[in-house]
Amino acid sequence: MIIVHHLENSRSQRLLWLLEELKLDYEIKRYERAKDMSAPDSLRKVHPLGKSPILEEGEVTWVESGAILEHLAEAHARFGRPESVDEARRFTQFLHYAEGSLLPPMFVLLVVMKLGILGLPARKPMKRRIEEHLDYVEHELEGRTWFADERLTIADMMMSFPLEAAQARGLLGEARPNIEAWLKRCHERPAYQRALERGGDYAYAG
Ligand SMILES: N[C@@H](CCC(=O)N[C@@H](CS)C(=O)NCC(=O)O)C(=O)O
């Protein structure tokens, strides 16, 4: 049996999406965030880092969304690495880019905004940095349906959380039609809708 330790309004929504696309049986243990947005201590009983998602598969416990998604895509031979060299490169790149490059400045901006007046000098430079990323992503989606292939892959699933968060936080602005259209395509998928129903309220789904 697969168990997903799912923190509300979190990256973990991507895992539910993949599980629904794969039509796998799974159980969800849902956790609510504290006022400061942190995960409850009970998640540390499952894994010392206490971060979500956590996937339990029999005796094995998996953490890191990218690793979990890669593992499931490989195990079920779906939504994984495309065959062509160029598409495979894009697949690996965006799989890692979501957590490795796009989310960190967005997280820093969140912290900077919480600092109030103390964070004021950092707001503009952080926003500019994020703009650069969003311009790049917008350009990479030009003329494409999905990030790495003509079909949906886990690279798209990984990219969904940062781009949903950017949309929800008003960071996309007016000039990002490719990102907006891509988000719409993701959200229209029946498996995405089922994942939303299973996961409960999710603040970032447009
Ligand atoms: N790179 C990790 C990040 C995990 C992570 O930071 N998860 C957040 C959810 S969006 C979390 O659990 N935050 C609660 C906390 O840090 O207390 C992954 O992709 O799984």
JSON list of C-alpha atoms and ligand atoms in Angstrom, two decimals:
[
{"chain": "A", "resi": 1, "resn": "MET", "atom": "CA", "xyz": [0.00, 0.00, 0.00]},
{"chain": "A", "resi": 2, "resn": "ILE", "atom": "CA", "xyz": [1.19, 3.51, -0.84]},
{"chain": "A", "resi": 3, "resn": "ILE", "atom": "CA", "xyz": [0.80, 6.18, 1.84]},
{"chain": "A", "resi": 4, "resn": "VAL", "atom": "CA", "xyz": [1.29, 9.87, 1.06]},
{"chain": "A", "resi": 5, "resn": "HIS", "atom": "CA", "xyz": [2.01, 12.21, 3.93]},
{"chain": "A", "resi": 6, "resn": "HIS", "atom": "CA", "xyz": [0.43, 15.30, 2.49]},
{"chain": "A", "resi": 7, "resn": "LEU", "atom": "CA", "xyz": [0.81, 18.79, 3.94]},
{"chain": "A", "resi": 8, "resn": "GLU", "atom": "CA", "xyz": [-2.01, 21.16, 2.97]},
{"chain": "A", "resi": 9, "resn": "ASN", "atom": "CA", "xyz": [-1.18, 23.81, 0.34]},
{"chain": "A", "resi": 10, "resn": "SER", "atom": "CA", "xyz": [2.15, 22.32, -0.50]},
{"chain": "A", "resi": 11, "resn": "ARG", "atom": "CA", "xyz": [4.44, 20.74, -3.08]},
{"chain": "A", "resi": 12, "resn": "SER", "atom": "CA", "xyz": [2.90, 17.46, -2.19]},
{"chain": "A", "resi": 13, "resn": "GLN", "atom": "CA", "xyz": [-0.06, 18.24, -4.49]},
{"chain": "A", "resi": 14, "resn": "ARG", "atom": "CA", "xyz": [2.24, 17.29, -7.40]},
{"chain": "A", "resi": 15, "resn": "LEU", "atom": "CA", "xyz": [2.61, 13.77, -6.06]},
{"chain": "A", "resi": 16, "resn": "LEU", "atom": "CA", "xyz": [-1.17, 13.34, -5.76]},
{"chain": "A", "resi": 17, "resn": "TRP", "atom": "CA", "xyz": [-1.44, 14.50, -9.39]},
{"chain": "A", "resi": 18, "resn": "LEU", "atom": "CA", "xyz": [1.03, 11.85, -10.59]},
{"chain": "A", "resi": 19, "resn": "LEU", "atom": "CA", "xyz": [-0.64, 9.12, -8.52]},
{"chain": "A", "resi": 20, "resn": "GLU", "atom": "CA", "xyz": [-3.99, 10.04, -10.10]},
{"chain": "A", "resi": 21, "resn": "GLU", "atom": "CA", "xyz": [-2.47, 10.08, -13.61]},
{"chain": "A", "resi": 22, "resn": "LEU", "atom": "CA", "xyz": [-1.09, 6.60, -12.90]},
{"chain": "A", "resi": 23, "resn": "LYS", "atom": "CA", "xyz": [-4.44, 5.51, -11.42]},
{"chain": "A", "resi": 24, "resn": "LEU", "atom": "CA", "xyz": [-2.70, 3.95, -8.43]},
{"chain": "A", "resi": 25, "resn": "ASP", "atom": "CA", "xyz": [-4.31, 3.04, -5.12]},
{"chain": "A", "resi": 26, "resn": "TYR", "atom": "CA", "xyz": [-3.02, 5.18, -2.29]},
{"chain": "A", "resi": 27, "resn": "GLU", "atom": "CA", "xyz": [-3.94, 6.49, 1.11]},
{"chain": "A", "resi": 28, "resn": "ILE", "atom": "CA", "xyz": [-3.50, 10.12, 2.17]},
{"chain": "A", "resi": 29, "resn": "LYS", "atom": "CA", "xyz": [-2.49, 11.27, 5.63]},
{"chain": "A", "resi": 30, "resn": "ARG", "atom": "CA", "xyz": [-3.23, 14.97, 5.65]},
{"chain": "A", "resi": 31, "resn": "TYR", "atom": "CA", "xyz": [-1.41, 17.49, 7.84]},
{"chain": "A", "resi": 32, "resn": "GLU", "atom": "CA", "xyz": [-2.33, 21.10, 8.54]},
{"chain": "A", "resi": 33, "resn": "ARG", "atom": "CA", "xyz": [0.19, 23.90, 8.64]},
{"chain": "A", "resi": 34, "resn": "ALA", "atom": "CA", "xyz": [0.77, 25.92, 11.81]},
{"chain": "A", "resi": 35, "resn": "LYS", "atom": "CA", "xyz": [0.21, 29.70, 11.83]},
{"chain": "A", "resi": 36, "resn": "ASP", "atom": "CA", "xyz": [3.83, 30.27, 10.77]},
{"chain": "A", "resi": 37, "resn": "MET", "atom": "CA", "xyz": [3.23, 27.86, 7.83]},
{"chain": "A", "resi": 38, "resn": "SER", "atom": "CA", "xyz": [5.49, 25.15, 9.25]},
{"chain": "A", "resi": 39, "resn": "ALA", "atom": "CA", "xyz": [4.50, 21.50, 9.24]},
{"chain": "A", "resi": 40, "resn": "PRO", "atom": "CA", "xyz": [3.29, 19.91, 12.48]},
{"chain": "A", "resi": 41, "resn": "ASP", "atom": "CA", "xyz": [5.74, 17.93, 14.62]},
{"chain": "A", "resi": 42, "resn": "SER", "atom": "CA", "xyz": [3.83, 14.74, 13.85]},
{"chain": "A", "resi": 43, "resn": "LEU", "atom": "CA", "xyz": [5.45, 14.78, 10.39]},
{"chain": "A", "resi": 44, "resn": "ARG", "atom": "CA", "xyz": [8.86, 14.40, 12.07]},
{"chain": "A", "resi": 45, "resn": "LYS", "atom": "CA", "xyz": [7.72, 11.07, 13.43]},
{"chain": "A", "resi": 46, "resn": "VAL", "atom": "CA", "xyz": [7.48, 9.84, 9.84]},
{"chain": "A", "resi": 47, "resn": "HIS", "atom": "CA", "xyz": [10.79, 11.33, 8.70]},
{"chain": "A", "resi": 48, "resn": "PRO", "atom": "CA", "xyz": [13.39, 13.37, 10.65]},
{"chain": "A", "resi": 49, "resn": "LEU", "atom": "CA", "xyz": [13.14, 16.36, 8.28]},
{"chain": "A", "resi": 50, "resn": "GLY", "atom": "CA", "xyz": [9.38, 16.67, 8.80]},
{"chain": "A", "resi": 51, "resn": "LYS", "atom": "CA", "xyz": [8.82, 17.98, 5.25]},
{"chain": "A", "resi": 52, "resn": "SER", "atom": "CA", "xyz": [6.15, 17.02, 2.78]},
{"chain": "A", "resi": 53, "resn": "PRO", "atom": "CA", "xyz": [5.73, 15.08, 0.57]},
{"chain": "A", "resi": 54, "resn": "ILE", "atom": "CA", "xyz": [6.72, 11.79, 2.14]},
{"chain": "A", "resi": 55, "resn": "LEU", "atom": "CA", "xyz": [5.86, 8.59, 0.36]},
{"chain": "A", "resi": 56, "resn": "GLU", "atom": "CA", "xyz": [5.69, 5.29, 2.22]},
{"chain": "A", "resi": 57, "resn": "GLU", "atom": "CA", "xyz": [5.80, 2.23, 0.02]},
{"chain": "A", "resi": 58, "resn": "GLY", "atom": "CA", "xyz": [5.82, -0.86, 2.20]},
{"chain": "A", "resi": 59, "resn": "GLU", "atom": "CA", "xyz": [9.02, -0.71, 4.23]},
{"chain": "A", "resi": 60, "resn": "VAL", "atom": "CA", "xyz": [10.55, 2.07, 2.17]},
{"chain": "A", "resi": 61, "resn": "THR", "atom": "CA", "xyz": [10.18, 5.78, 2.95]},
{"chain": "A", "resi": 62, "resn": "TRP", "atom": "CA", "xyz": [10.85, 8.31, 0.20]},
{"chain": "A", "resi": 63, "resn": "VAL", "atom": "CA", "xyz": [11.41, 12.07, 0.53]},
{"chain": "A", "resi": 64, "resn": "GLU", "atom": "CA", "xyz": [12.12, 14.81, -2.08]},
{"chain": "A", "resi": 65, "resn": "SER", "atom": "CA", "xyz": [9.34, 15.31, -4.60]},
{"chain": "A", "resi": 66, "resn": "GLY", "atom": "CA", "xyz": [11.65, 15.07, -7.62]},
{"chain": "A", "resi": 67, "resn": "ALA", "atom": "CA", "xyz": [13.08, 11.76, -6.48]},
{"chain": "A", "resi": 68, "resn": "ILE", "atom": "CA", "xyz": [9.63, 10.39, -5.62]},
{"chain": "A", "resi": 69, "resn": "LEU", "atom": "CA", "xyz": [8.16, 11.40, -8.97]},
{"chain": "A", "resi": 70, "resn": "GLU", "atom": "CA", "xyz": [11.15, 9.97, -10.84]},
{"chain": "A", "resi": 71, "resn": "HIS", "atom": "CA", "xyz": [10.88, 6.71, -8.92]},
{"chain": "A", "resi": 72, "resn": "LEU", "atom": "CA", "xyz": [7.15, 6.32, -9.69]},
{"chain": "A", "resi": 73, "resn": "ALA", "atom": "CA", "xyz": [7.53, 7.32, -13.35]},
{"chain": "A", "resi": 74, "resn": "GLU", "atom": "CA", "xyz": [10.31, 4.75, -13.80]},
{"chain": "A", "resi": 75, "resn": "ALA", "atom": "CA", "xyz": [8.49, 2.01, -11.87]},
{"chain": "A", "resi": 76, "resn": "HIS", "atom": "CA", "xyz": [5.36, 2.44, -13.99]},
{"chain": "A", "resi": 77, "resn": "ALA", "atom": "CA", "xyz": [7.11, 3.40, -17.24]},
{"chain": "A", "resi": 78, "resn": "ARG", "atom": "CA", "xyz": [4.90, 6.46, -17.76]},
{"chain": "A", "resi": 79, "resn": "PHE", "atom": "CA", "xyz": [5.41, 10.24, -17.73]},
{"chain": "A", "resi": 80, "resn": "GLY", "atom": "CA", "xyz": [9.17, 9.69, -17.64]},
{"chain": "A", "resi": 81, "resn": "ARG", "atom": "CA", "xyz": [12.20, 10.62, -19.74]},
{"chain": "A", "resi": 82, "resn": "PRO", "atom": "CA", "xyz": [11.45, 11.16, -23.45]},
{"chain": "A", "resi": 83, "resn": "GLU", "atom": "CA", "xyz": [13.48, 9.26, -26.05]},
{"chain": "A", "resi": 84, "resn": "SER", "atom": "CA", "xyz": [14.94, 12.08, -28.11]},
{"chain": "A", "resi": 85, "resn": "VAL", "atom": "CA", "xyz": [18.19, 13.59, -26.86]},
{"chain": "A", "resi": 86, "resn": "ASP", "atom": "CA", "xyz": [16.92, 17.17, -26.89]},
{"chain": "A", "resi": 87, "resn": "GLU", "atom": "CA", "xyz": [13.64, 16.34, -25.16]},
{"chain": "A", "resi": 88, "resn": "ALA", "atom": "CA", "xyz": [15.47, 14.19, -22.60]},
{"chain": "A", "resi": 89, "resn": "ARG", "atom": "CA", "xyz": [17.75, 17.14, -21.83]},
{"chain": "A", "resi": 90, "resn": "ARG", "atom": "CA", "xyz": [14.75, 19.44, -21.32]},
{"chain": "A", "resi": 91, "resn": "PHE", "atom": "CA", "xyz": [13.11, 16.79, -19.16]},
{"chain": "A", "resi": 92, "resn": "THR", "atom": "CA", "xyz": [16.09, 16.46, -16.79]},
{"chain": "A", "resi": 93, "resn": "GLN", "atom": "CA", "xyz": [16.67, 20.20, -16.76]},
{"chain": "A", "resi": 94, "resn": "PHE", "atom": "CA", "xyz": [13.12, 21.21, -15.80]},
{"chain": "A", "resi": 95, "resn": "LEU", "atom": "CA", "xyz": [12.78, 18.30, -13.38]},
{"chain": "A", "resi": 96, "resn": "HIS", "atom": "CA", "xyz": [15.63, 19.85, -11.36]},
{"chain": "A", "resi": 97, "resn": "TYR", "atom": "CA", "xyz": [15.09, 23.50, -12.22]},
{"chain": "A", "resi": 98, "resn": "ALA", "atom": "CA", "xyz": [11.75, 23.67, -10.35]},
{"chain": "A", "resi": 99, "resn": "GLU", "atom": "CA", "xyz": [13.23, 22.95, -6.91]},
{"chain": "A", "resi": 100, "resn": "GLY", "atom": "CA", "xyz": [16.83, 23.92, -7.62]},
{"chain": "A", "resi": 101, "resn": "SER", "atom": "CA", "xyz": [16.48, 27.35, -9.21]},
{"chain": "A", "resi": 102, "resn": "LEU", "atom": "CA", "xyz": [12.91, 28.63, -9.48]},
{"chain": "A", "resi": 103, "resn": "LEU", "atom": "CA", "xyz": [11.57, 27.98, -5.99]},
{"chain": "A", "resi": 104, "resn": "PRO", "atom": "CA", "xyz": [14.51, 29.31, -3.90]},
{"chain": "A", "resi": 105, "resn": "PRO", "atom": "CA", "xyz": [14.15, 33.01, -4.87]},
{"chain": "A", "resi": 106, "resn": "MET", "atom": "CA", "xyz": [10.37, 32.70, -4.47]},
{"chain": "A", "resi": 107, "resn": "PHE", "atom": "CA", "xyz": [10.88, 31.39, -0.95]},
{"chain": "A", "resi": 108, "resn": "VAL", "atom": "CA", "xyz": [13.34, 34.19, -0.18]},
{"chain": "A", "resi": 109, "resn": "LEU", "atom": "CA", "xyz": [10.79, 36.75, -1.38]},
{"chain": "A", "resi": 110, "resn": "LEU", "atom": "CA", "xyz": [8.18, 35.22, 0.93]},
{"chain": "A", "resi": 111, "resn": "VAL", "atom": "CA", "xyz": [10.54, 35.64, 3.87]},
{"chain": "A", "resi": 112, "resn": "VAL", "atom": "CA", "xyz": [11.53, 39.17, 2.78]},
{"chain": "A", "resi": 113, "resn": "MET", "atom": "CA", "xyz": [7.85, 40.20, 2.61]},
{"chain": "A", "resi": 114, "resn": "LYS", "atom": "CA", "xyz": [7.30, 38.83, 6.11]},
{"chain": "A", "resi": 115, "resn": "LEU", "atom": "CA", "xyz": [10.16, 40.94, 7.45]},
{"chain": "A", "resi": 116, "resn": "GLY", "atom": "CA", "xyz": [8.12, 44.10, 6.82]},
{"chain": "A", "resi": 117, "resn": "ILE", "atom": "CA", "xyz": [10.17, 47.29, 6.82]},
{"chain": "A", "resi": 118, "resn": "LEU", "atom": "CA", "xyz": [13.38, 45.37, 7.51]},
{"chain": "A", "resi": 119, "resn": "GLY", "atom": "CA", "xyz": [12.97, 43.48, 4.26]},
{"chain": "A", "resi": 120, "resn": "LEU", "atom": "CA", "xyz": [12.21, 46.56, 2.14]},
{"chain": "A", "resi": 121, "resn": "PRO", "atom": "CA", "xyz": [15.68, 46.92, 0.48]},
{"chain": "A", "resi": 122, "resn": "ALA", "atom": "CA", "xyz": [15.59, 43.29, -0.66]},
{"chain": "A", "resi": 123, "resn": "ARG", "atom": "CA", "xyz": [12.13, 43.37, -2.25]},
{"chain": "A", "resi": 124, "resn": "LYS", "atom": "CA", "xyz": [13.02, 44.92, -5.62]},
{"chain": "A", "resi": 125, "resn": "PRO", "atom": "CA", "xyz": [16.17, 42.85, -6.28]},
{"chain": "A", "resi": 126, "resn": "MET", "atom": "CA", "xyz": [14.36, 39.64, -5.36]},
{"chain": "A", "resi": 127, "resn": "LYS", "atom": "CA", "xyz": [11.39, 40.49, -7.56]},
{"chain": "A", "resi": 128, "resn": "ARG", "atom": "CA", "xyz": [13.76, 41.27, -10.43]},
{"chain": "A", "resi": 129, "resn": "ARG", "atom": "CA", "xyz": [15.45, 37.90, -10.01]},
{"chain": "A", "resi": 130, "resn": "ILE", "atom": "CA", "xyz": [12.11, 36.12, -10.11]},
{"chain": "A", "resi": 131, "resn": "GLU", "atom": "CA", "xyz": [11.07, 38.15, -13.17]},
{"chain": "A", "resi": 132, "resn": "GLU", "atom": "CA", "xyz": [14.20, 36.89, -14.96]},
{"chain": "A", "resi": 133, "resn": "HIS", "atom": "CA", "xyz": [13.22, 33.31, -14.21]},
{"chain": "A", "resi": 134, "resn": "LEU", "atom": "CA", "xyz": [9.63, 33.83, -15.32]},
{"chain": "A", "resi": 135, "resn": "ASP", "atom": "CA", "xyz": [10.78, 35.49, -18.56]},
{"chain": "A", "resi": 136, "resn": "TYR", "atom": "CA", "xyz": [13.01, 32.50, -19.23]},
{"chain": "A", "resi": 137, "resn": "VAL", "atom": "CA", "xyz": [10.22, 30.00, -18.51]},
{"chain": "A", "resi": 138, "resn": "GLU", "atom": "CA", "xyz": [7.78, 31.99, -20.66]},
{"chain": "A", "resi": 139, "resn": "HIS", "atom": "CA", "xyz": [10.28, 31.84, -23.53]},
{"chain": "A", "resi": 140, "resn": "GLU", "atom": "CA", "xyz": [10.89, 28.11, -23.06]},
{"chain": "A", "resi": 141, "resn": "LEU", "atom": "CA", "xyz": [7.16, 27.41, -23.40]},
{"chain": "A", "resi": 142, "resn": "GLU", "atom": "CA", "xyz": [6.84, 29.33, -26.66]},
{"chain": "A", "resi": 143, "resn": "GLY", "atom": "CA", "xyz": [5.21, 27.04, -29.24]},
{"chain": "A", "resi": 144, "resn": "ARG", "atom": "CA", "xyz": [5.17, 24.07, -26.86]},
{"chain": "A", "resi": 145, "resn": "THR", "atom": "CA", "xyz": [2.36, 22.21, -25.15]},
{"chain": "A", "resi": 146, "resn": "TRP", "atom": "CA", "xyz": [4.49, 20.73, -22.37]},
{"chain": "A", "resi": 147, "resn": "PHE", "atom": "CA", "xyz": [7.94, 21.44, -21.00]},
{"chain": "A", "resi": 148, "resn": "ALA", "atom": "CA", "xyz": [9.85, 18.47, -22.33]},
{"chain": "A", "resi": 149, "resn": "ASP", "atom": "CA", "xyz": [7.81, 16.58, -24.84]},
{"chain": "A", "resi": 150, "resn": "GLU", "atom": "CA", "xyz": [4.59, 16.56, -26.85]},
{"chain": "A", "resi": 151, "resn": "ARG", "atom": "CA", "xyz": [3.13, 14.67, -23.92]},
{"chain": "A", "resi": 152, "resn": "LEU", "atom": "CA", "xyz": [2.87, 15.45, -20.24]},
{"chain": "A", "resi": 153, "resn": "THR", "atom": "CA", "xyz": [5.87, 14.34, -18.17]},
{"chain": "A", "resi": 154, "resn": "ILE", "atom": "CA", "xyz": [6.86, 14.60, -14.52]},
{"chain": "A", "resi": 155, "resn": "ALA", "atom": "CA", "xyz": [8.93, 17.66, -15.50]},
{"chain": "A", "resi": 156, "resn": "ASP", "atom": "CA", "xyz": [5.58, 19.46, -15.96]},
{"chain": "A", "resi": 157, "resn": "MET", "atom": "CA", "xyz": [4.35, 18.16, -12.63]},
{"chain": "A", "resi": 158, "resn": "MET", "atom": "CA", "xyz": [7.48, 19.45, -10.90]},
{"chain": "A", "resi": 159, "resn": "MET", "atom": "CA", "xyz": [7.08, 22.85, -12.55]},
{"chain": "A", "resi": 160, "resn": "SER", "atom": "CA", "xyz": [3.42, 23.13, -11.52]},
{"chain": "A", "resi": 161, "resn": "PHE", "atom": "CA", "xyz": [3.99, 24.12, -7.88]},
{"chain": "A", "resi": 162, "resn": "PRO", "atom": "CA", "xyz": [6.33, 27.11, -8.43]},
{"chain": "A", "resi": 163, "resn": "LEU", "atom": "CA", "xyz": [4.28, 28.41, -11.35]},
{"chain": "A", "resi": 164, "resn": "GLU", "atom": "CA", "xyz": [0.99, 27.99, -9.47]},
{"chain": "A", "resi": 165, "resn": "ALA", "atom": "CA", "xyz": [2.51, 29.81, -6.51]},
{"chain": "A", "resi": 166, "resn": "ALA", "atom": "CA", "xyz": [3.77, 32.58, -8.85]},
{"chain": "A", "resi": 167, "resn": "GLN", "atom": "CA", "xyz": [0.28, 32.93, -10.31]},
{"chain": "A", "resi": 168, "resn": "ALA", "atom": "CA", "xyz": [-1.41, 32.94, -6.89]},
{"chain": "A", "resi": 169, "resn": "ARG", "atom": "CA", "xyz": [1.03, 35.56, -5.59]},
{"chain": "A", "resi": 170, "resn": "GLY", "atom": "CA", "xyz": [0.44, 37.85, -8.57]},
{"chain": "A", "resi": 171, "resn": "LEU", "atom": "CA", "xyz": [4.00, 37.44, -9.86]},
{"chain": "A", "resi": 172, "resn": "LEU", "atom": "CA", "xyz": [3.06, 36.43, -13.41]},
{"chain": "A", "resi": 173, "resn": "GLY", "atom": "CA", "xyz": [1.88, 39.91, -14.34]},
{"chain": "A", "resi": 174, "resn": "GLU", "atom": "CA", "xyz": [0.22, 40.54, -17.69]},
{"chain": "A", "resi": 175, "resn": "ALA", "atom": "CA", "xyz": [2.88, 39.31, -20.09]},
{"chain": "A", "resi": 176, "resn": "ARG", "atom": "CA", "xyz": [3.10, 35.59, -19.44]},
{"chain": "A", "resi": 177, "resn": "PRO", "atom": "CA", "xyz": [0.48, 34.05, -21.77]},
{"chain": "A", "resi": 178, "resn": "ASN", "atom": "CA", "xyz": [2.47, 30.85, -22.37]},
{"chain": "A", "resi": 179, "resn": "ILE", "atom": "CA", "xyz": [2.73, 30.11, -18.66]},
{"chain": "A", "resi": 180, "resn": "GLU", "atom": "CA", "xyz": [-0.96, 30.94, -18.11]},
{"chain": "A", "resi": 181, "resn": "ALA", "atom": "CA", "xyz": [-2.01, 28.65, -20.99]},
{"chain": "A", "resi": 182, "resn": "TRP", "atom": "CA", "xyz": [0.23, 25.84, -19.72]},
{"chain": "A", "resi": 183, "resn": "LEU", "atom": "CA", "xyz": [-1.24, 26.16, -16.20]},
{"chain": "A", "resi": 184, "resn": "LYS", "atom": "CA", "xyz": [-4.73, 25.98, -17.68]},
{"chain": "A", "resi": 185, "resn": "ARG", "atom": "CA", "xyz": [-3.80, 22.78, -19.55]},
{"chain": "A", "resi": 186, "resn": "CYS", "atom": "CA", "xyz": [-2.50, 21.24, -16.31]},
{"chain": "A", "resi": 187, "resn": "HIS", "atom": "CA", "xyz": [-5.60, 22.24, -14.34]},
{"chain": "A", "resi": 188, "resn": "GLU", "atom": "CA", "xyz": [-7.99, 20.91, -16.97]},
{"chain": "A", "resi": 189, "resn": "ARG", "atom": "CA", "xyz": [-6.65, 17.36, -16.74]},
{"chain": "A", "resi": 190, "resn": "PRO", "atom": "CA", "xyz": [-9.14, 15.03, -15.07]},
{"chain": "A", "resi": 191, "resn": "ALA", "atom": "CA", "xyz": [-6.33, 13.49, -12.98]},
{"chain": "A", "resi": 192, "resn": "TYR", "atom": "CA", "xyz": [-5.36, 16.94, -11.71]},
{"chain": "A", "resi": 193, "resn": "GLN", "atom": "CA", "xyz": [-8.98, 17.56, -10.71]},
{"chain": "A", "resi": 194, "resn": "ARG", "atom": "CA", "xyz": [-9.18, 14.20, -8.94]},
{"chain": "A", "resi": 195, "resn": "ALA", "atom": "CA", "xyz": [-5.95, 15.00, -7.08]},
{"chain": "A", "resi": 196, "resn": "LEU", "atom": "CA", "xyz": [-7.49, 18.27, -5.89]},
{"chain": "A", "resi": 197, "resn": "GLU", "atom": "CA", "xyz": [-10.54, 16.44, -4.59]},
{"chain": "A", "resi": 198, "resn": "ARG", "atom": "CA", "xyz": [-8.39, 13.87, -2.80]},
{"chain": "A", "resi": 199, "resn": "GLY", "atom": "CA", "xyz": [-5.98, 16.41, -1.31]},
{"chain": "A", "resi": 200, "resn": "GLY", "atom": "CA", "xyz": [-8.56, 18.87, -0.02]},
{"chain": "A", "resi": 201, "resn": "ASP", "atom": "CA", "xyz": [-8.31, 22.66, -0.21]},
{"chain": "A", "resi": 202, "resn": "TYR", "atom": "CA", "xyz": [-5.35, 23.86, -2.25]},
{"chain": "A", "resi": 203, "resn": "ALA", "atom": "CA", "xyz": [-4.67, 27.59, -2.35]},
{"chain": "A", "resi": 204, "resn": "TYR", "atom": "CA", "xyz": [-2.65, 27.63, -5.56]},
{"chain": "A", "resi": 205, "resn": "ALA", "atom": "CA", "xyz": [-4.84, 26.00, -8.20]},
{"chain": "A", "resi": 206, "resn": "GLY", "atom": "CA", "xyz": [-5.70, 29.21, -10.06]},
{"chain": "B", "resi": 1, "resn": "LIG", "atom": "N1", "xyz": [12.78, 19.88, -1.90]},
{"chain": "B", "resi": 1, "resn": "LIG", "atom": "C1", "xyz": [11.78, 19.28, -1.05]},
{"chain": "B", "resi": 1, "resn": "LIG", "atom": "C2", "xyz": [11.13, 20.38, -0.22]},
{"chain": "B", "resi": 1, "resn": "LIG", "atom": "C3", "xyz": [10.20, 19.86, 0.82]},
{"chain": "B", "resi": 1, "resn": "LIG", "atom": "C4", "xyz": [9.51, 21.01, 1.55]},
{"chain": "B", "resi": 1, "resn": "LIG", "atom": "O1", "xyz": [10.15, 22.00, 1.93]},
{"chain": "B", "resi": 1, "resn": "LIG", "atom": "N2", "xyz": [8.20, 20.89, 1.75]},
{"chain": "B", "resi": 1, "resn": "LIG", "atom": "C5", "xyz": [7.43, 21.93, 2.37]},
{"chain": "B", "resi": 1, "resn": "LIG", "atom": "C6", "xyz": [6.04, 21.92, 1.78]},
{"chain": "B", "resi": 1, "resn": "LIG", "atom": "S1", "xyz": [5.82, 23.00, 0.44]},
{"chain": "B", "resi": 1, "resn": "LIG", "atom": "C7", "xyz": [7.27, 21.68, 3.85]},
{"chain": "B", "resi": 1, "resn": "LIG", "atom": "O2", "xyz": [7.10, 20.56, 4.26]},
{"chain": "B", "resi": 1, "resn": "LIG", "atom": "N3", "xyz": [7.25, 22.77, 4.64]},
{"chain": "B", "resi": 1, "resn": "LIG", "atom": "C8", "xyz": [6.93, 22.73, 6.04]},
{"chain": "B", "resi": 1, "resn": "LIG", "atom": "C9", "xyz": [8.09, 23.00, 6.93]},
{"chain": "B", "resi": 1, "resn": "LIG", "atom": "O3", "xyz": [9.19, 23.27, 6.43]},
{"chain": "B", "resi": 1, "resn": "LIG", "atom": "O4", "xyz": [7.88, 22.97, 8.15]},
{"chain": "B", "resi": 1, "resn": "LIG", "atom": "C10", "xyz": [10.77, 18.54, -1.93]},
{"chain": "B", "resi": 1, "resn": "LIG", "atom": "O5", "xyz": [10.61, 18.91, -3.10]},
{"chain": "B", "resi": 1, "resn": "LIG", "atom": "O6", "xyz": [10.16, 17.58, -1.47]}
]
